[in-house]
XYZ file of C-alpha atoms in Angstrom:
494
model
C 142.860 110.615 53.447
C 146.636 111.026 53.497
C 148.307 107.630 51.772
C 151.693 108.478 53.233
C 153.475 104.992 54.067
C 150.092 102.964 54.713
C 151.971 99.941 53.401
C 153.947 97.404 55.305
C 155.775 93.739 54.589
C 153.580 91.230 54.849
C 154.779 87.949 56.482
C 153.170 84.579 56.749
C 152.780 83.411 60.075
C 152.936 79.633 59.400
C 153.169 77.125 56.588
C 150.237 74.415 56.708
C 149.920 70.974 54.935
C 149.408 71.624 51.165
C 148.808 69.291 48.466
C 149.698 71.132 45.533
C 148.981 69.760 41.443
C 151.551 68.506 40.106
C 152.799 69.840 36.867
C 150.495 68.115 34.676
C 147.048 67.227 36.215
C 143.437 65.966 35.035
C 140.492 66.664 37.056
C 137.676 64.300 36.358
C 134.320 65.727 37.406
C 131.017 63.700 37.351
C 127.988 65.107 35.995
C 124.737 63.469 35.266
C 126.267 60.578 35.107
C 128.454 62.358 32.594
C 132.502 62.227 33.190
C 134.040 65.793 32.433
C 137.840 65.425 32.078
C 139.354 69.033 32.060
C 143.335 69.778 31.810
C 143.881 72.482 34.770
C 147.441 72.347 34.896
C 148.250 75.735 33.221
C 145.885 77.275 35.329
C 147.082 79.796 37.819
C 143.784 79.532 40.048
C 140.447 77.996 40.416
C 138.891 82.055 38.995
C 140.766 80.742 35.421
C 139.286 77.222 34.935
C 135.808 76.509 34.255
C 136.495 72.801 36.320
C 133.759 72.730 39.364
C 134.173 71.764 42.202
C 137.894 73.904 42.553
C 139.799 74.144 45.379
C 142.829 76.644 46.058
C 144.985 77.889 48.605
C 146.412 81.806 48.752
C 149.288 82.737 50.564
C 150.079 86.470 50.159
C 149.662 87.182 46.384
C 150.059 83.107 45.342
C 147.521 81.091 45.021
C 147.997 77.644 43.975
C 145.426 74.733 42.914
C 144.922 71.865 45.242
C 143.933 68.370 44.105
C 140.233 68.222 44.677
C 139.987 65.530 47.027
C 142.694 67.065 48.755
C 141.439 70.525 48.909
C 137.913 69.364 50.125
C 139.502 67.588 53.038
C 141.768 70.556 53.769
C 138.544 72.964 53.627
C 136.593 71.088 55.611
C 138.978 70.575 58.678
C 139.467 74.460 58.377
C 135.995 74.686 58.776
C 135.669 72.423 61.586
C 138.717 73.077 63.399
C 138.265 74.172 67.006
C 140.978 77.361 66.991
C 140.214 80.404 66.240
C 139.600 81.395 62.428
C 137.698 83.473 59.901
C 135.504 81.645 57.288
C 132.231 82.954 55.065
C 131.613 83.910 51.394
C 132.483 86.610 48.859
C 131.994 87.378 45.310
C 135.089 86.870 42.559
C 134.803 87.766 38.944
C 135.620 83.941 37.312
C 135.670 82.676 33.953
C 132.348 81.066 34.825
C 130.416 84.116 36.393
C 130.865 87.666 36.335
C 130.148 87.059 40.112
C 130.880 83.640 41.662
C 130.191 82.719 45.487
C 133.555 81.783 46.759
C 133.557 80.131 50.226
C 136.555 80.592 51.737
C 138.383 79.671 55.419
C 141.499 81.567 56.858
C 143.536 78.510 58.300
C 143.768 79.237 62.477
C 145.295 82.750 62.439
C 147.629 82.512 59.720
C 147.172 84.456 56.551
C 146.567 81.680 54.414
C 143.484 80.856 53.454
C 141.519 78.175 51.632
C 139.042 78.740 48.700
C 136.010 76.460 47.199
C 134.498 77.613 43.726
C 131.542 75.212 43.027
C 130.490 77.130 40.191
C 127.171 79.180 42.101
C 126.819 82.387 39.953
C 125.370 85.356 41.658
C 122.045 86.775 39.751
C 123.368 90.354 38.990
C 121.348 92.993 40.621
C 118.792 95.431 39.397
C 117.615 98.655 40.471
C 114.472 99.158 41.838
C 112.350 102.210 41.784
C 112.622 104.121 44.959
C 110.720 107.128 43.761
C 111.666 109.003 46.583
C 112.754 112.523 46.317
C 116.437 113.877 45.821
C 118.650 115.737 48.216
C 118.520 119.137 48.229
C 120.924 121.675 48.512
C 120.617 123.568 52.441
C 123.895 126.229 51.771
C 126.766 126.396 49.882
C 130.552 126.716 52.173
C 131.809 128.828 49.243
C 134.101 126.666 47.949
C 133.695 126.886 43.719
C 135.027 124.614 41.503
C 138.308 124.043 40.257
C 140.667 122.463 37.356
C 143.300 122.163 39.954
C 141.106 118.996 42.152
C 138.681 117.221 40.824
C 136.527 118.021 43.935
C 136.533 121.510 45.705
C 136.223 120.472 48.869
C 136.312 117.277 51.398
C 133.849 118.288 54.103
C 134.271 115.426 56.709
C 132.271 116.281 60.283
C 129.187 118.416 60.856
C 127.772 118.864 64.207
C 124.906 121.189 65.546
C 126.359 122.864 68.696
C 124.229 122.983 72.343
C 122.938 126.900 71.875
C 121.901 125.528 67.813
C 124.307 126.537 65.744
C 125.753 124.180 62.918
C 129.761 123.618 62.146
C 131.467 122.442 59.424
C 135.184 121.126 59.233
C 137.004 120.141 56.762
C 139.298 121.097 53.971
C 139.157 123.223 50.814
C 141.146 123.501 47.682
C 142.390 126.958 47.520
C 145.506 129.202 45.933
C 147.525 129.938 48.857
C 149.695 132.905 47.658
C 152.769 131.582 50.302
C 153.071 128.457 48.469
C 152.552 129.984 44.862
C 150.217 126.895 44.483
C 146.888 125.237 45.348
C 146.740 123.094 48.824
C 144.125 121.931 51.324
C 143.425 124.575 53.509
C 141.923 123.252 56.801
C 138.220 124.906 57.495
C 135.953 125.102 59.871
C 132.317 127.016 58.733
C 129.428 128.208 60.919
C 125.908 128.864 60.500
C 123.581 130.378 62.789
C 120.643 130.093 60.507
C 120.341 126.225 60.255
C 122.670 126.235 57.420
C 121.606 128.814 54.656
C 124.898 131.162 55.439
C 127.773 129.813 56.266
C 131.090 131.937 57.292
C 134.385 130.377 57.328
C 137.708 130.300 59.421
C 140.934 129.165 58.380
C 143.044 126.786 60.776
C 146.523 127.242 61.580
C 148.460 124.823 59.036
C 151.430 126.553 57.307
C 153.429 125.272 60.229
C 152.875 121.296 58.908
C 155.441 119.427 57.917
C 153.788 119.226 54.658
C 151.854 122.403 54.412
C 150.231 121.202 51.023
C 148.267 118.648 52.384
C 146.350 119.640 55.627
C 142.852 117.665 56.581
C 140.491 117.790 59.709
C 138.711 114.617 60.497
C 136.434 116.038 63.610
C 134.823 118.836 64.801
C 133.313 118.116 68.222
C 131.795 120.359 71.211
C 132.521 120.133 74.617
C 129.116 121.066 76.013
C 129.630 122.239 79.028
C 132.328 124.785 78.786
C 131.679 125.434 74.630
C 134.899 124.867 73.763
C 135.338 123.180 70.477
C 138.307 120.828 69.160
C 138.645 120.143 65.680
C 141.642 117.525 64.910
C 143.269 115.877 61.567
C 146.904 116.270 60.741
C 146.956 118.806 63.934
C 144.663 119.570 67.151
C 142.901 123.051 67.118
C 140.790 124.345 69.825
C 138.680 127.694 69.791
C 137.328 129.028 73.440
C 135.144 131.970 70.782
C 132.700 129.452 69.439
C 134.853 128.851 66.267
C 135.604 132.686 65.336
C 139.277 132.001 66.020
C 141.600 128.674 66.435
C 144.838 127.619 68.376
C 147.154 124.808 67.764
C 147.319 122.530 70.175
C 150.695 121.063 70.732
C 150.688 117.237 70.177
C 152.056 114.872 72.159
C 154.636 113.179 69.795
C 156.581 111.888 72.239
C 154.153 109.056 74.252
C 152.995 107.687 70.462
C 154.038 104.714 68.707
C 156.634 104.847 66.026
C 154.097 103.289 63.400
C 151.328 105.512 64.420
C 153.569 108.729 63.103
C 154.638 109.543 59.523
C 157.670 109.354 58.878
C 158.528 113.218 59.297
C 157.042 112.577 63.074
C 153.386 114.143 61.922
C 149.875 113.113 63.220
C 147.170 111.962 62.216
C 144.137 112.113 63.772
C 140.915 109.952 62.752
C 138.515 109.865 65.285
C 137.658 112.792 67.937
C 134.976 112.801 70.948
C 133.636 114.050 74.017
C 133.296 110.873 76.450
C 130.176 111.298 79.528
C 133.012 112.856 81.844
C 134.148 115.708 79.497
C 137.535 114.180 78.535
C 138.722 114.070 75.444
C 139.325 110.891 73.385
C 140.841 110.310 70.180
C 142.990 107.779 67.859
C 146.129 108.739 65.841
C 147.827 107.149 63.401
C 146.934 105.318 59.440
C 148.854 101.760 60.014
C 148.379 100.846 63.797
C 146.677 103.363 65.897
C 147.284 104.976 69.296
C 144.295 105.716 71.755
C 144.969 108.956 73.727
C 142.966 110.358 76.361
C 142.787 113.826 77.325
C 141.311 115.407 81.277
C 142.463 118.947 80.585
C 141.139 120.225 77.643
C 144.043 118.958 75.198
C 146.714 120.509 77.095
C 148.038 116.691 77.717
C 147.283 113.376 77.089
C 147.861 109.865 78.377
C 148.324 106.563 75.973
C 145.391 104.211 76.441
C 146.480 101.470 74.019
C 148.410 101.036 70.784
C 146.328 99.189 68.545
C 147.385 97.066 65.281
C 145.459 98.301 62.933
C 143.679 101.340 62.502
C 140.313 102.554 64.638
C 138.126 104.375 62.196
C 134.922 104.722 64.298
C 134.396 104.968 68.261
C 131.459 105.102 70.537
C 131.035 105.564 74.510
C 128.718 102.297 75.563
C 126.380 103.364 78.238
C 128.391 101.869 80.772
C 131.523 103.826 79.833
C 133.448 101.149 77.718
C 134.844 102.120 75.070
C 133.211 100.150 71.722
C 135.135 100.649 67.907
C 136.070 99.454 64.927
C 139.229 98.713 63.381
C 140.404 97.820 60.083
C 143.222 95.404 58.641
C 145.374 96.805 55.746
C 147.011 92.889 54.886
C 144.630 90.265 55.315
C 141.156 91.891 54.751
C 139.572 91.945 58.131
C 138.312 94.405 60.535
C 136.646 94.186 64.056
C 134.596 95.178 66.116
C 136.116 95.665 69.969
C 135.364 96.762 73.554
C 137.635 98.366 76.002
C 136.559 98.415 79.584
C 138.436 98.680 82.877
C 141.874 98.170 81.131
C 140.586 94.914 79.119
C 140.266 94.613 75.409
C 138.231 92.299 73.765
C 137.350 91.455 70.107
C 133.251 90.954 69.697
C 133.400 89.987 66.019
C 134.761 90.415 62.719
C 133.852 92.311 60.199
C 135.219 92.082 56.078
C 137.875 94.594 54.766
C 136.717 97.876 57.068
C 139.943 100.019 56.559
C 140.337 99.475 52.742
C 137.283 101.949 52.182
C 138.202 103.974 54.585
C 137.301 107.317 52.317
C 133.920 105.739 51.947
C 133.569 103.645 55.416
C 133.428 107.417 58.212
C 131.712 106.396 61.397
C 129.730 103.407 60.715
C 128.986 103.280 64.888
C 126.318 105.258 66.776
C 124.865 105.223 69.967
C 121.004 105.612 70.494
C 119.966 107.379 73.235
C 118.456 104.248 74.841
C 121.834 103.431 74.786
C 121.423 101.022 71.809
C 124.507 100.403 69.685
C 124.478 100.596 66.146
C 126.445 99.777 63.297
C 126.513 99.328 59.569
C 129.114 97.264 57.708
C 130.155 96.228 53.974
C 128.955 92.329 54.368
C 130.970 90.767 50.983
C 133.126 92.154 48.698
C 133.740 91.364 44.806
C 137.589 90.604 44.040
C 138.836 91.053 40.343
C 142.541 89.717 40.444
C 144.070 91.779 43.854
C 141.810 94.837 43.334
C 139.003 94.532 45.898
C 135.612 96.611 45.414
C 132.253 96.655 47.833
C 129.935 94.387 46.667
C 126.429 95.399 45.429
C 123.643 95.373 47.802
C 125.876 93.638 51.047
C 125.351 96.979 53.257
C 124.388 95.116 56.804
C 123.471 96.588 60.304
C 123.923 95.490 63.524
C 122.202 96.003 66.616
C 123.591 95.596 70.103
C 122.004 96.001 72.940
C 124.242 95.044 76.155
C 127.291 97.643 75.860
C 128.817 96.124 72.684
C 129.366 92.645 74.331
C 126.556 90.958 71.688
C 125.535 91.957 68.322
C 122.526 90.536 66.401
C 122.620 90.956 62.807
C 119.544 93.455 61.694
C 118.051 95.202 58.070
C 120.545 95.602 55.281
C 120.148 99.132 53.096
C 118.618 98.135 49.450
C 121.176 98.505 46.963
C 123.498 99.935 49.296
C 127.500 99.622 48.722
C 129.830 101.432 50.851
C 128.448 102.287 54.420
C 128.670 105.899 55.355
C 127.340 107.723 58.595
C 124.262 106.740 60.974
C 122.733 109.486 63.634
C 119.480 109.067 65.697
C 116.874 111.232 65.669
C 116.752 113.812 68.564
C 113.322 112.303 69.828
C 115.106 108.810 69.611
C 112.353 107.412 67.131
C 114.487 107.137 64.068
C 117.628 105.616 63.026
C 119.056 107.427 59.939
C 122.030 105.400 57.747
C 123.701 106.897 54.811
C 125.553 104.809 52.051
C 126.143 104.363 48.321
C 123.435 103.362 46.155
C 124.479 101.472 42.757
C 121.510 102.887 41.036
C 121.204 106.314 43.016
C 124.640 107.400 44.487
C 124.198 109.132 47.809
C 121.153 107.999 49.694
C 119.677 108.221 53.236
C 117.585 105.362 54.373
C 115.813 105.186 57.844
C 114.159 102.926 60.270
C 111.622 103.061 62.745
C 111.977 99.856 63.917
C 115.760 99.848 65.624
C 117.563 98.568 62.458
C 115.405 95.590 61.496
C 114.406 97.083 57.932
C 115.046 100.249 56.308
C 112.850 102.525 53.663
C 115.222 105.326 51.328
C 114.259 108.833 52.035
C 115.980 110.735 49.458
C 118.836 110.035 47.517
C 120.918 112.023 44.737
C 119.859 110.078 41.807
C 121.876 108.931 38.762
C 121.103 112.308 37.571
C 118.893 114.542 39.422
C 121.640 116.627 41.148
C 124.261 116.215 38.426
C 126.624 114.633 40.787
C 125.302 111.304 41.291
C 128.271 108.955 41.976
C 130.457 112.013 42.498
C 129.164 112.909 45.583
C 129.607 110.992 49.005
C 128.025 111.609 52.663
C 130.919 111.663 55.149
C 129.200 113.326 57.505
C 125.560 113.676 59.079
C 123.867 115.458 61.799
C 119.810 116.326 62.240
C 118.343 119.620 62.521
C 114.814 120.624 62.851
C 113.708 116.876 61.643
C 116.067 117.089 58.461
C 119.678 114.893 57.689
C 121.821 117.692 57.267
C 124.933 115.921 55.194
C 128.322 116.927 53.660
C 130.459 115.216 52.042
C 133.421 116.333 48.847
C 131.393 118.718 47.962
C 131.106 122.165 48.861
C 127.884 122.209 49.716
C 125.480 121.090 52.510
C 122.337 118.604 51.593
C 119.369 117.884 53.220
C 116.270 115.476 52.821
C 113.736 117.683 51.883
């Protein structure tokens, strides 16, 4: 995804109590009746001292030690405390563990929260033996390799149309003789054959404000009239079934200021067809706009400007409006319904919009009308960099429009969530996510999300991609996953 000015100030909202060390401290910890009397006062944080129990507070990028008796009473009212905050566990890299449970508690709504080290090491995982088969490869889009990108192609939305054909969008690295260089080139592919030939259409994009960079997020069908819309740093529409595509003029002028680059550009991330045939879709990388469309694209009407950004949306059955949102400063995303002009946030879920390459439409709705979702549970923290955690892929299950969600089946070994899609009979659920031990992998249930077997995976080795290749998009056909990802290919279960 684009990166163009993603980052903003961060501000603390409020100062609480703290009871800071003072320049020269000794912590006396009893142990089996032992006394252990270690100096922590050149310590920067509780992940540098071996002294257990450790207590700190972090305010932006400064974290300071609290005295432990201190600290413990601070925690514990932050746990207890009536308002409104965020508390749970991650894993941190320490100078005790390579993986150390931190419990932690955001103080009220401030971004300043509390952390407890007791000194519980995480067992590090180990990969089991899925012997399931590997991905295979359904077509290739034509895009070869080159030195120029280190991956010929992001492939970001399949979809198989109403009359059965397949499409493709995305972009591809290619020489464009006009710029006398490579750039994306925004693509949309069809197949007719269930994905063994594919032929390609370029979308307008010379026109951009940065014509070296051009991306499509969504392809999408409107099945009634077969119109398609495809939409990413512009919105295309093709009335030919994809053999030729028009701009369609966006409407710059009802957005938010933060939901535009600065040069006044889109960007779209999220693209659907609700029940009524309108259009729906979110713009923007920092806060996010949600536009609504009753005539085909030609305008649009502001729904809501939302703080962060929405990186997956589903129609409930009872036409609210359910997604997910991600925080770019304090590490938290949520879950949310819109209905009748009302916004409400369900629950929270850990650091959604970080991972946002990896994280693509983690929502689905069964045809029961069953919501569905799969998260990143925990994440390890070295220093400020911030990674998924291993095996901490969760579902969710809701079953009353998005107002309740029970937590369900995680994926084994699973890392950064990627896609979900039903099966057309409505008997499986399909996820996709990163496997530590076998990169790519689709895992399914039978049982709405309670546990989950791998199908087929791309192994460490077996396709010579492993790691280097990641689903961002899914869609069945004929009983198989169909999947794409930055790759120039299509893959299937086999």
């Amino acid at each position: 995804m684009p990166k163009k000015n993603r980052h903003r100030k961060k501000t603390n909202k409020r100062r609480g109590l703290r009871r800071f060390l003072p320049l020269t401290f000794l912590v006396t910890v009893t142990l089996a009746g032992a006394v252990l009397v270690t100096d922590i006062s050149t310590k920067e944080n509780c992940a540098q001292t071996d002294a257990r129990p450790c207590y700190d507070k972090q305010t932006g990028k400064k974290i300071i030690v609290s005295e432990p008796k201190g600290g413990e009473n601070a925690f514990e009212a932050c746990i207890k405390n009536a308002a409104p905050n965020e508390h749970g566990q991650f894993s941190l890299k320490t100078s005790k563990c390579e993986e150390e449970t931190v419990a932690y508690c955001y103080e009220g709504k401030s971004k300043v929260f509390l952390r407890k080290l007791d000194g519980t090491c995480k067992e590090q995982a180990r990969c089991p033996n899925f012997n399931v088969p590997d991905l295979v490869t359904v077509g290739n889009l034509g895009s070869s390799w080159n030195q120029t990108y280190y991956f010929p192609a992001r492939m970001r939305s399949i979809i198989k149309a109403k009359d059965g054909s397949l499409f493709v969008a995305g972009e591809a690295a290619e020489f464009v003789e006009s710029l006398n260089s490579f750039a994306w080139v925004p693509k949309v592919y069809k197949s007719t054959d269930g994905g063994k030939n594919w032929t390609s259409t370029k979308l307008p994009f010379l026109d951009a404000p940065d014509p070296n960079w051009s991306s499509v997020r969504e392809i999408v069908e409107d099945s009634q009239t077969g119109t398609l819309f495809a939409a990413g740093t512009r919105f295309w529409k093709s009335t030919d079934r994809g053999s030729s595509w028009q701009v369609i003029p966006p409407m710059t002028s009802i957005l938010s200021t933060r939901s535009l680059f600065v040069d006044r550009s889109i960007f779209v991330d999220v693209l659907s067809v609700l029940k009524d045939n309108s259009l729906i879709a979110t713009t923007g990388i920092i806060t996010s706009d949600l536009i609504r469309s009753n005539d085909g694209g030609a305008t649009w009407q502001k729904i809501l400007t939302h703080p962060n950004p929405i990186v997956s949306l589903v129609e409930a059955n009872d036409g609210s409006l359910v997604f997910v949102d991600g925080a770019w400063e304090d590490g938290y995303g949520g879950v949310y319904r819109y209905s009748n002009g009302n916004l409400q946030k369900v629950f929270s879920v850990y650091f959604a919009y970080y991972y946002n390459y990896e994280i693509e439409r983690p929502l689905v709705r069964g045809k029961d009308g069953t919501l569905y979702l799969s998260m990143q549970k925990t994440f390890v923290k070295v220093g400020y960099t911030v990674k998924p955690e291993d095996n901490a892929v969760i579902t969710y299950r809701s079953e009353d429009n998005g107002l309740t969600w029970k937590e369900v089946g995680d994926l084994p070994t699973g890392m950064n969530p990627r896609p979900m899609v039903e099966s057309s009979d409505g008997t499986t659920l399909f996820a996709t996510a990163d496997s530590t031990c076998y990169g790519a992998t689709i895992y399914q249930s039978t049982d709405k999300a309670q546990t989950w077997t791998p199908v087929a995976d791309a192994g460490p080795t077996s396709t010579g991609y492993g790691m280097l290749y990641h689903i961002l998009a899914v869609t069945e056909n004929l009983g198989k996953i169909l999947n794409v990802g930055d790759r120039g290919e299509v893959f299937s279960n086999p």
